[in-house]
PDB file of N, CA and C in Angstrom:
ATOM      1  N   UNK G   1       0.852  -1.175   0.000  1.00 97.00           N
ATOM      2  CA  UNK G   1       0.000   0.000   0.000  1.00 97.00           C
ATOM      3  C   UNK G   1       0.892   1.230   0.000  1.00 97.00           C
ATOM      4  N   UNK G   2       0.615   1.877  -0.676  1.00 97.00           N
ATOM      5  CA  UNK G   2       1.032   3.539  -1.027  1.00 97.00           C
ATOM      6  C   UNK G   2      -0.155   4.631  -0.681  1.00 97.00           C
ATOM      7  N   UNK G   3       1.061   5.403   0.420  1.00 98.00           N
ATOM      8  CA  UNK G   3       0.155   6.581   0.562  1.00 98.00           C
ATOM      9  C   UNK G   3       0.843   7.942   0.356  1.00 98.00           C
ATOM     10  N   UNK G   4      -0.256   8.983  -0.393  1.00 97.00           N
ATOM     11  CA  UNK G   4       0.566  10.429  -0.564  1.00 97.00           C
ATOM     12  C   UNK G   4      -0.221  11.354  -0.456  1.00 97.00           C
ATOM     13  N   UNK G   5      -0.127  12.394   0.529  1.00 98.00           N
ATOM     14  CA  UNK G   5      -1.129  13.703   0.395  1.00 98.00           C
ATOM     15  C   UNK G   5      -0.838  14.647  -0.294  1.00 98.00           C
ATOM     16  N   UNK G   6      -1.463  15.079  -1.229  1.00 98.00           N
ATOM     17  CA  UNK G   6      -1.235  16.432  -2.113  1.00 98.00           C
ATOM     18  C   UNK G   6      -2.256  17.421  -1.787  1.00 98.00           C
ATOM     19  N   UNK G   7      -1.961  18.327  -1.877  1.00 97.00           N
ATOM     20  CA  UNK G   7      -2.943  19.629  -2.145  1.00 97.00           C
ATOM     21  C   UNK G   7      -3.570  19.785  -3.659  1.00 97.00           C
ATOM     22  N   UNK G   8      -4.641  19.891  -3.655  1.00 97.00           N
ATOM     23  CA  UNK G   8      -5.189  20.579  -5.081  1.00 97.00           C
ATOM     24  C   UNK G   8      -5.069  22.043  -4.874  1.00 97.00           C
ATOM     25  N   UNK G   9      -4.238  22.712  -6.071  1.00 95.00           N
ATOM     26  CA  UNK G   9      -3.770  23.768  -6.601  1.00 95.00           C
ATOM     27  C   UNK G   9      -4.482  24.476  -7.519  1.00 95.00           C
ATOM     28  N   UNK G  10      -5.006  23.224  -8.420  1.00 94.00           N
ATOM     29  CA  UNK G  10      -5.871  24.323  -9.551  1.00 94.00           C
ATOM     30  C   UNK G  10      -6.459  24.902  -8.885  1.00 94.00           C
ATOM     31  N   UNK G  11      -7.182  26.328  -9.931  1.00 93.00           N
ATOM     32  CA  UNK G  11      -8.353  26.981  -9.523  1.00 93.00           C
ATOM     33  C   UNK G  11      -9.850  26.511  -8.699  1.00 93.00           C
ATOM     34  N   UNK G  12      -9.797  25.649  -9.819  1.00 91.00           N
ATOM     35  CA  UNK G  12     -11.438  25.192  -9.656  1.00 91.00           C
ATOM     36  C   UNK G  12     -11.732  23.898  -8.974  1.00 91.00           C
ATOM     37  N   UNK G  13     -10.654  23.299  -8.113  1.00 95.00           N
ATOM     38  CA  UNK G  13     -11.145  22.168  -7.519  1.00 95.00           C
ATOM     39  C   UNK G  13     -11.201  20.940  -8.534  1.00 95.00           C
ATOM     40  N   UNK G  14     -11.738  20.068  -7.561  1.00 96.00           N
ATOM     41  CA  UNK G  14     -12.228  18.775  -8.690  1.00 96.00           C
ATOM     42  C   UNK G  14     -13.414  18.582  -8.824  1.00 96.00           C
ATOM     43  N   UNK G  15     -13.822  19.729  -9.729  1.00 94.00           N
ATOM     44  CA  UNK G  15     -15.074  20.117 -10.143  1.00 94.00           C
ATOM     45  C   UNK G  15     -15.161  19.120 -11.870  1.00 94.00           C
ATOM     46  N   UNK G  16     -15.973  19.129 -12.788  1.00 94.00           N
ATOM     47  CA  UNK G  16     -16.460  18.088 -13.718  1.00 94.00           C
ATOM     48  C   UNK G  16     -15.635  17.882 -14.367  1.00 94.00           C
ATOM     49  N   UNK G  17     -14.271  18.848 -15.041  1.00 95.00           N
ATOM     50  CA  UNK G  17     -13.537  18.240 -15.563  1.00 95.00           C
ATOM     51  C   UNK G  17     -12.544  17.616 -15.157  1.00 95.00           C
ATOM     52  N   UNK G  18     -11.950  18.186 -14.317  1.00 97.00           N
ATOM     53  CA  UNK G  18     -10.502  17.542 -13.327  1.00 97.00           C
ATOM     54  C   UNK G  18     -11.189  16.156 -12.710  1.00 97.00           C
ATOM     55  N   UNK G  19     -12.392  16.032 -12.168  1.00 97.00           N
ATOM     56  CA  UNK G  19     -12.170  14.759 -11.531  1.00 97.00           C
ATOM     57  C   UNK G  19     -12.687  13.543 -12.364  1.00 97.00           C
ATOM     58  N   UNK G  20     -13.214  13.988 -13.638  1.00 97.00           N
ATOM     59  CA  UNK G  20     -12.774  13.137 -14.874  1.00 97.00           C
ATOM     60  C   UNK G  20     -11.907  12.648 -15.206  1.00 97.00           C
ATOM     61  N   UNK G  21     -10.865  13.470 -15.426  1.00 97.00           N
ATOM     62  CA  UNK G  21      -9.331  13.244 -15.745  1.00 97.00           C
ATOM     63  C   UNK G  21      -8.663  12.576 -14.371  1.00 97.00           C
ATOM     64  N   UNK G  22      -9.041  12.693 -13.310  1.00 98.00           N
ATOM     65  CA  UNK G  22      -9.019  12.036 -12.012  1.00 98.00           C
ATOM     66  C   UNK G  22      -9.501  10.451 -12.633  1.00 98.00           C
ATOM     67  N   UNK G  23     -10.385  10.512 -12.578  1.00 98.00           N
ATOM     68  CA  UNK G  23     -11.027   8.857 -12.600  1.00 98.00           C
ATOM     69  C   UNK G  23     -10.036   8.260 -13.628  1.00 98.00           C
ATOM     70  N   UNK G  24     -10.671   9.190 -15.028  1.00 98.00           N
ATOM     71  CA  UNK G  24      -9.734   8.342 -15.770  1.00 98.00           C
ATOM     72  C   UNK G  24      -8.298   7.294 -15.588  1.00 98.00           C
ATOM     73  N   UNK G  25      -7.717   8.879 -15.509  1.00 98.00           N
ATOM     74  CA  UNK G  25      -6.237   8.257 -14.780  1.00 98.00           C
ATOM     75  C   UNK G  25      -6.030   7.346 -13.941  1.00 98.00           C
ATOM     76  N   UNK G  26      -7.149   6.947 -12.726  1.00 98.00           N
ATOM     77  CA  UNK G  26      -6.932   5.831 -12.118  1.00 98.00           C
ATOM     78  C   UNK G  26      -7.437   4.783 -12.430  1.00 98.00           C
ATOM     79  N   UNK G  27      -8.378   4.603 -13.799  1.00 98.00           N
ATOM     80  CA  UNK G  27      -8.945   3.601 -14.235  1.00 98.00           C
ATOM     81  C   UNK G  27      -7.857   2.935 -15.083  1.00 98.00           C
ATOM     82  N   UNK G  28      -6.380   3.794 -15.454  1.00 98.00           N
ATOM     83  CA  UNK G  28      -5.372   3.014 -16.354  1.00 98.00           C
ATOM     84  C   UNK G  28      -4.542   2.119 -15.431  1.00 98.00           C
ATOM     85  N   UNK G  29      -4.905   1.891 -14.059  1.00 98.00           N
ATOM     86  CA  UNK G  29      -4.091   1.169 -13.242  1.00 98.00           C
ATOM     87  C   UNK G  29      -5.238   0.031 -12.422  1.00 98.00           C
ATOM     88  N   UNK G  30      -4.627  -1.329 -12.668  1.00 98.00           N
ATOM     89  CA  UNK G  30      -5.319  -2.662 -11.536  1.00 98.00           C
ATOM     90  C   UNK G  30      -5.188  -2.118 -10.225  1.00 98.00           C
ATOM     91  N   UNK G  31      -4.696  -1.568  -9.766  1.00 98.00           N
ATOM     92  CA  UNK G  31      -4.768  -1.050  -8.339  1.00 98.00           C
ATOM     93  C   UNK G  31      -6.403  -0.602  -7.665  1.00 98.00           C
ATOM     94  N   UNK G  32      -6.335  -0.799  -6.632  1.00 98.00           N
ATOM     95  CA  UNK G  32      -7.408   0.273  -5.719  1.00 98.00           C
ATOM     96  C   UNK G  32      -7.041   1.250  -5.453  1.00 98.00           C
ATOM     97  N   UNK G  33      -7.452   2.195  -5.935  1.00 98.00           N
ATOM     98  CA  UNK G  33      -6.982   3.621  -5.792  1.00 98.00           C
ATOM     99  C   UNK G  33      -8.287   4.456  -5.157  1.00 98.00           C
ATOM    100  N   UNK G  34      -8.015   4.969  -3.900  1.00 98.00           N
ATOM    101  CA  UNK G  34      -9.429   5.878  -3.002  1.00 98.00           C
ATOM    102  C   UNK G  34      -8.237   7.452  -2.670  1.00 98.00           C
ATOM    103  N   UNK G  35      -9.165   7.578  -2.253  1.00 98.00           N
ATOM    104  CA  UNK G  35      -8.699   9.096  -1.572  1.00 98.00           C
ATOM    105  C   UNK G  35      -9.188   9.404  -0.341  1.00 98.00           C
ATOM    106  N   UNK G  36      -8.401   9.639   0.873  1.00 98.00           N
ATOM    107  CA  UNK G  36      -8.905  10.319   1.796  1.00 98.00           C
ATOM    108  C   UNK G  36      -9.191  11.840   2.109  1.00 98.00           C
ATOM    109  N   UNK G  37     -10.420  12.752   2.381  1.00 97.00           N
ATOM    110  CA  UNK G  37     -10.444  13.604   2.597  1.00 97.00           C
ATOM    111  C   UNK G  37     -11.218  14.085   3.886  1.00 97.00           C
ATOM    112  N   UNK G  38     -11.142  15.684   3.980  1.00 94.00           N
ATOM    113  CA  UNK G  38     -12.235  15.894   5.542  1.00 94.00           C
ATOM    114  C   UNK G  38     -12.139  15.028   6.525  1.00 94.00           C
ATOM    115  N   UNK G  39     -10.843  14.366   6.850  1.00 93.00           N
ATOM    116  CA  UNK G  39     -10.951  13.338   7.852  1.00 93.00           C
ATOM    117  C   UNK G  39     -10.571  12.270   7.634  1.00 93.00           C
ATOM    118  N   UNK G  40     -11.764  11.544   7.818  1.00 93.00           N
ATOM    119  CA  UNK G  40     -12.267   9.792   7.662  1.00 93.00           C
ATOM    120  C   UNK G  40     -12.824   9.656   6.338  1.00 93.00           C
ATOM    121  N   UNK G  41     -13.320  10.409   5.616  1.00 97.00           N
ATOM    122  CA  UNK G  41     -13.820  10.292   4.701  1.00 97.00           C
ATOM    123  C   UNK G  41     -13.041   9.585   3.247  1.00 97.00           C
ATOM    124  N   UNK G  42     -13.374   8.640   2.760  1.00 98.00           N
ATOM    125  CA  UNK G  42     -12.838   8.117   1.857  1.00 98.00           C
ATOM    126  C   UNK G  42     -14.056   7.870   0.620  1.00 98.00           C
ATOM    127  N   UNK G  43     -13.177   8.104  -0.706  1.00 98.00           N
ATOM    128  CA  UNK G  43     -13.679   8.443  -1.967  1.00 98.00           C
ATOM    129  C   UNK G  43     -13.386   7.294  -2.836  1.00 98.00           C
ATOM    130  N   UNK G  44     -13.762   6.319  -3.809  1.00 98.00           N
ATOM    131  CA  UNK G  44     -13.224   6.050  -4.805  1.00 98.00           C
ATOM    132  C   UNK G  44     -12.429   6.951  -6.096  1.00 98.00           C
ATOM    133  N   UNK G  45     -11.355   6.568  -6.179  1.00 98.00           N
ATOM    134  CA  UNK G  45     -11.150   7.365  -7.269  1.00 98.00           C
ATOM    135  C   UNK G  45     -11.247   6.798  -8.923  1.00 98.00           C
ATOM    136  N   UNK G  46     -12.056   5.690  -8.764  1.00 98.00           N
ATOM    137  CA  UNK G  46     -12.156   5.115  -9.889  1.00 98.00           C
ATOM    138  C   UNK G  46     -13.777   5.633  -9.802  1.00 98.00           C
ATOM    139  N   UNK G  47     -14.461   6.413  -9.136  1.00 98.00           N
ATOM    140  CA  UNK G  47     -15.703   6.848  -9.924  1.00 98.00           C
ATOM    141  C   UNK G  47     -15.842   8.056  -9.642  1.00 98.00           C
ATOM    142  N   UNK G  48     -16.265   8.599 -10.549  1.00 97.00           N
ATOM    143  CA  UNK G  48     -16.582  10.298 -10.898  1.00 97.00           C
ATOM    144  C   UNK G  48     -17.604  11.000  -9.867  1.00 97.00           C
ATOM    145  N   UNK G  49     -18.504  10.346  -9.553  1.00 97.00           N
ATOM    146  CA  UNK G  49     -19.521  10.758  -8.829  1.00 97.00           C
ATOM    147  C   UNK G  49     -19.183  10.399  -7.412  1.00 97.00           C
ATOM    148  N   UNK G  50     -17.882   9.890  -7.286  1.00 98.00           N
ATOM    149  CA  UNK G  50     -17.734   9.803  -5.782  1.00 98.00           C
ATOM    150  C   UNK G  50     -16.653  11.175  -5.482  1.00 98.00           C
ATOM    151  N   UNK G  51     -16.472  11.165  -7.173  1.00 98.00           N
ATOM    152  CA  UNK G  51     -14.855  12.254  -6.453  1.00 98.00           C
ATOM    153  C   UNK G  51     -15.812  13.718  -6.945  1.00 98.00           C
ATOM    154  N   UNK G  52     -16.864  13.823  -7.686  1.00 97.00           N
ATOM    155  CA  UNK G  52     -17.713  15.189  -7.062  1.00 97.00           C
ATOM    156  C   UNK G  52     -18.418  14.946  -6.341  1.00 97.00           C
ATOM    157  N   UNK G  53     -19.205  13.709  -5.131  1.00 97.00           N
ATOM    158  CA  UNK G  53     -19.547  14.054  -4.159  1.00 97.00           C
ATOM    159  C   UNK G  53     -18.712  14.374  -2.924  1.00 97.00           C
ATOM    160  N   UNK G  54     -17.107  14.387  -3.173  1.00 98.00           N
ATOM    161  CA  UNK G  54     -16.525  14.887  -2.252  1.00 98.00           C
ATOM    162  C   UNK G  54     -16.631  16.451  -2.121  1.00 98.00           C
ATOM    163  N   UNK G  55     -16.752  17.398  -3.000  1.00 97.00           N
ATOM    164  CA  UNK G  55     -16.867  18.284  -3.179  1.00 97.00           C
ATOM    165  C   UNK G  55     -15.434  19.436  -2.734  1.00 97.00           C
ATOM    166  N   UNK G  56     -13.993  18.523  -3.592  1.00 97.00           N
ATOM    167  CA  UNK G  56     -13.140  19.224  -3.062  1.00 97.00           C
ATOM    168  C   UNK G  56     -12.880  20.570  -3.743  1.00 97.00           C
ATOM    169  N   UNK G  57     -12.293  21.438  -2.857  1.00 97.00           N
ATOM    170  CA  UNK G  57     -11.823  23.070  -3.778  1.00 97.00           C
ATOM    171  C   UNK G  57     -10.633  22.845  -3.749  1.00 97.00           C
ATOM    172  N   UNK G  58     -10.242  23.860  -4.744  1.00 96.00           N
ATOM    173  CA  UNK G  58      -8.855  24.285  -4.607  1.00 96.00           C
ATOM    174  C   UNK G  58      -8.213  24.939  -2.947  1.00 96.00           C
ATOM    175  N   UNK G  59      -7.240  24.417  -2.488  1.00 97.00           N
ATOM    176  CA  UNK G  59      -6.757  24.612  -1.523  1.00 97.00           C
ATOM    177  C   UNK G  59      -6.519  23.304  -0.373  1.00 97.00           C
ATOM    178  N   UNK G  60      -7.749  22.483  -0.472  1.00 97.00           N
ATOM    179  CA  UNK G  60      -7.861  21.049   0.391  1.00 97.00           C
ATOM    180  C   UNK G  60      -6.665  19.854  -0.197  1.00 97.00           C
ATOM    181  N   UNK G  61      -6.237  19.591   0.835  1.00 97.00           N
ATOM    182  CA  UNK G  61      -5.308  18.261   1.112  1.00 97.00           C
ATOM    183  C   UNK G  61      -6.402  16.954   0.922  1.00 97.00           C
ATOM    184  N   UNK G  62      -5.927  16.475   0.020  1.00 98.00           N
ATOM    185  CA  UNK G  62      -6.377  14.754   0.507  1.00 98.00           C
ATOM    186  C   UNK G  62      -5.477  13.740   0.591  1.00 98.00           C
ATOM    187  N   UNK G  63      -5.929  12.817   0.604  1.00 98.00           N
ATOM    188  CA  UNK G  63      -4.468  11.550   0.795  1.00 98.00           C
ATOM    189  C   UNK G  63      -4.663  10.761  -0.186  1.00 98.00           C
ATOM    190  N   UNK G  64      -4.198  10.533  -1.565  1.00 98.00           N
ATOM    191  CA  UNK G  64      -4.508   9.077  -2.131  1.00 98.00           C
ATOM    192  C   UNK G  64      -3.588   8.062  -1.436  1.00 98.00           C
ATOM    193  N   UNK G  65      -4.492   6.963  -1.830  1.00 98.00           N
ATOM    194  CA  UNK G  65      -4.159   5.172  -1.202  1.00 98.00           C
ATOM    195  C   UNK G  65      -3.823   5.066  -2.672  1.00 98.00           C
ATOM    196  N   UNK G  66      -3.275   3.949  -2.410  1.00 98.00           N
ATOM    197  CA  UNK G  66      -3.241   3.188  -4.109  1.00 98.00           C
ATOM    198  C   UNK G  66      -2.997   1.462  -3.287  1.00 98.00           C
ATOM    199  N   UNK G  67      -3.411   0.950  -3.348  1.00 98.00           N
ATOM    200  CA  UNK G  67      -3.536  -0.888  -3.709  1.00 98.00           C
ATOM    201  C   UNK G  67      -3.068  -1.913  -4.452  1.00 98.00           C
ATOM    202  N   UNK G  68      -1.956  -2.694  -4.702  1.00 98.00           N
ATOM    203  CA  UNK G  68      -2.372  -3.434  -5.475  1.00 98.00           C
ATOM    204  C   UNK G  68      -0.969  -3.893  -6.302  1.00 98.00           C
ATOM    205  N   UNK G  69      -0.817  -4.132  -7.360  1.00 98.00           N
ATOM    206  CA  UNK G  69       0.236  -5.036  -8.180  1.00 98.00           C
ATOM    207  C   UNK G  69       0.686  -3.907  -8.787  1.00 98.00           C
ATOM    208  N   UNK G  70       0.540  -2.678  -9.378  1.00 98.00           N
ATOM    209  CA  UNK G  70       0.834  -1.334  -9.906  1.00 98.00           C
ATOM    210  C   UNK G  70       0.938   0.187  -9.244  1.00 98.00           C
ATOM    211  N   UNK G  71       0.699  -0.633  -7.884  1.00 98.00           N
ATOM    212  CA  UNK G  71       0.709   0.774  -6.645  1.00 98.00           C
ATOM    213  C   UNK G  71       1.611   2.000  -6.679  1.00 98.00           C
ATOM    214  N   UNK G  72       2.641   1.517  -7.203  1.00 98.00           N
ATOM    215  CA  UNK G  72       3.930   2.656  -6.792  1.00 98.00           C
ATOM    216  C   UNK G  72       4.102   3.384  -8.649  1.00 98.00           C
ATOM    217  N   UNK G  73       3.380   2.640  -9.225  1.00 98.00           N
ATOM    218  CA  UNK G  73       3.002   3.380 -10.715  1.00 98.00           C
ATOM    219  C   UNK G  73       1.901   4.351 -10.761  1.00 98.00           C
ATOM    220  N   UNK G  74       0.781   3.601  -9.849  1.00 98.00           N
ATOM    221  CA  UNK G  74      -0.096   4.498  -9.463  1.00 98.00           C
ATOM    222  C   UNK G  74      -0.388   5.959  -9.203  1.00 98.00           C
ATOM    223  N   UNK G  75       0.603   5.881  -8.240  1.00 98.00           N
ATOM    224  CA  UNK G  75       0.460   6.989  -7.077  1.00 98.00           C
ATOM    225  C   UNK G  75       1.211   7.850  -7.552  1.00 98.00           C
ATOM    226  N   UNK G  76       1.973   7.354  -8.107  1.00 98.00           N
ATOM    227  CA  UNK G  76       3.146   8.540  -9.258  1.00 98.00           C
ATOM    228  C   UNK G  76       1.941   9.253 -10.349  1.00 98.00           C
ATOM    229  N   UNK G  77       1.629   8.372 -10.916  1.00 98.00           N
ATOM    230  CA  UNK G  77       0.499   8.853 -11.937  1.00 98.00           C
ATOM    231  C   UNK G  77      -0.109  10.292 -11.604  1.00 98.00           C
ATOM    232  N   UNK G  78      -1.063   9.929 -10.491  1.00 98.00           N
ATOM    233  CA  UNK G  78      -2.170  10.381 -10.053  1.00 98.00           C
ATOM    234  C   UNK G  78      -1.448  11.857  -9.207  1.00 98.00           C
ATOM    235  N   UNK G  79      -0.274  11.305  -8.525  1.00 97.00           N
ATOM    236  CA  UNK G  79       0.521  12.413  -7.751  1.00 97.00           C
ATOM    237  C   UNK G  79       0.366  13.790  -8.862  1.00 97.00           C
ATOM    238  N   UNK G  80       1.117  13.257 -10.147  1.00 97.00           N
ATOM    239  CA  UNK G  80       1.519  14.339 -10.934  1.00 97.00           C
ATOM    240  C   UNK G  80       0.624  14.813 -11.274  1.00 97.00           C
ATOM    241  N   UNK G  81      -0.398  14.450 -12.146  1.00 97.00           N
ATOM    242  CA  UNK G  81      -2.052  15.022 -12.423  1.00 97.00           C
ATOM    243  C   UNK G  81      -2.372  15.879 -11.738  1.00 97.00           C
ATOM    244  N   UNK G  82      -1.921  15.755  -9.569  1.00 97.00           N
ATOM    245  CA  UNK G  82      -2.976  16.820  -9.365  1.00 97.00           C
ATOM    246  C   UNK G  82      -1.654  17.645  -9.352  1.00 97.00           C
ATOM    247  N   UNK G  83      -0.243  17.578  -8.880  1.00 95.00           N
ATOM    248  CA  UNK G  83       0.723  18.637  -9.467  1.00 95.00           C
ATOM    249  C   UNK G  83       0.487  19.377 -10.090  1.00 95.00           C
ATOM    250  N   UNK G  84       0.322  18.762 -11.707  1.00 94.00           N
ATOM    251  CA  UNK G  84       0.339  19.716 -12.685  1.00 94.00           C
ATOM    252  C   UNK G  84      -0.820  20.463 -12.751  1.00 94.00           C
ATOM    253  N   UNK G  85      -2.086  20.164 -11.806  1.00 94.00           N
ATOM    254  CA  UNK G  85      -2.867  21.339 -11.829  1.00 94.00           C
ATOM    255  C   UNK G  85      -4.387  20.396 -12.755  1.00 94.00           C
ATOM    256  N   UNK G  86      -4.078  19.472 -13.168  1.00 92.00           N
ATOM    257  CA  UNK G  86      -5.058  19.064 -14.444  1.00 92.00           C
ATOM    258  C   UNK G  86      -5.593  19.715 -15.358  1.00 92.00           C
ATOM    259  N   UNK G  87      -4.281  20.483 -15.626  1.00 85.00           N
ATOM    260  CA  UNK G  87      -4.043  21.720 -17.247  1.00 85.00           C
ATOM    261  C   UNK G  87      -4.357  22.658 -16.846  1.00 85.00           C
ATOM    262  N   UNK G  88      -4.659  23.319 -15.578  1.00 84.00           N
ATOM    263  CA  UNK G  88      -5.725  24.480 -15.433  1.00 84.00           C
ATOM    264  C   UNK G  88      -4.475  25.258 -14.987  1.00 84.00           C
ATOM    265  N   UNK G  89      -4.540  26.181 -15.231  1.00 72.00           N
ATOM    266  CA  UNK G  89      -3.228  27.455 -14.991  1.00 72.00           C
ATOM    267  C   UNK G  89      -3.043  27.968 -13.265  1.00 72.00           C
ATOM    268  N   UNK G  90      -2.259  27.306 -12.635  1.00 63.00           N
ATOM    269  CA  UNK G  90      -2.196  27.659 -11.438  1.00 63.00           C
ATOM    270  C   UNK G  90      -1.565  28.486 -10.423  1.00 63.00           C
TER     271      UNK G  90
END
């Protein structure tokens, strides 16, 4: 198991497009990939409607998990995505 907290930076949170490109990205890996946020609260990040019912903004920490036979490919993945902002000018 792999764990990493990032901050989301973009503007707009992981509002409809970013946490698209969220899912996506973790749908290219066999891993379990969730996210912790607000706490206890944990998200799939393999579905869209879990990562906008988190309702994160720009500025909030979460933790991705990653799971599995591709974990440490994973978490790199997903790390950089929210790095780079998910194209949005930051």
């Amino acid at each position: 198991m792999r764990k990493q907290e990032v901050l989301i930076s973009n503007p707009s949170g992981l509002h409809l497009r970013p946490a698209g490109m969220f899912c996506e990205k973790a749908m290219e890996f066999a891993s379990r990939i969730t996210f912790r946020y607000r706490g206890d609260n944990i998200g799939n990040a393999k579905s869209v409607l879990s990562i906008l019912g988190a309702c994160i903004r720009s500025g909030d920490r979460i933790e991705l998990i990653c799971e599995g036979e591709d974990e440490d490919a994973a978490i790199e993945a997903m790390e950089d995505l929210v790095k780079r902002g998910f194209g949005e000018e930051i």
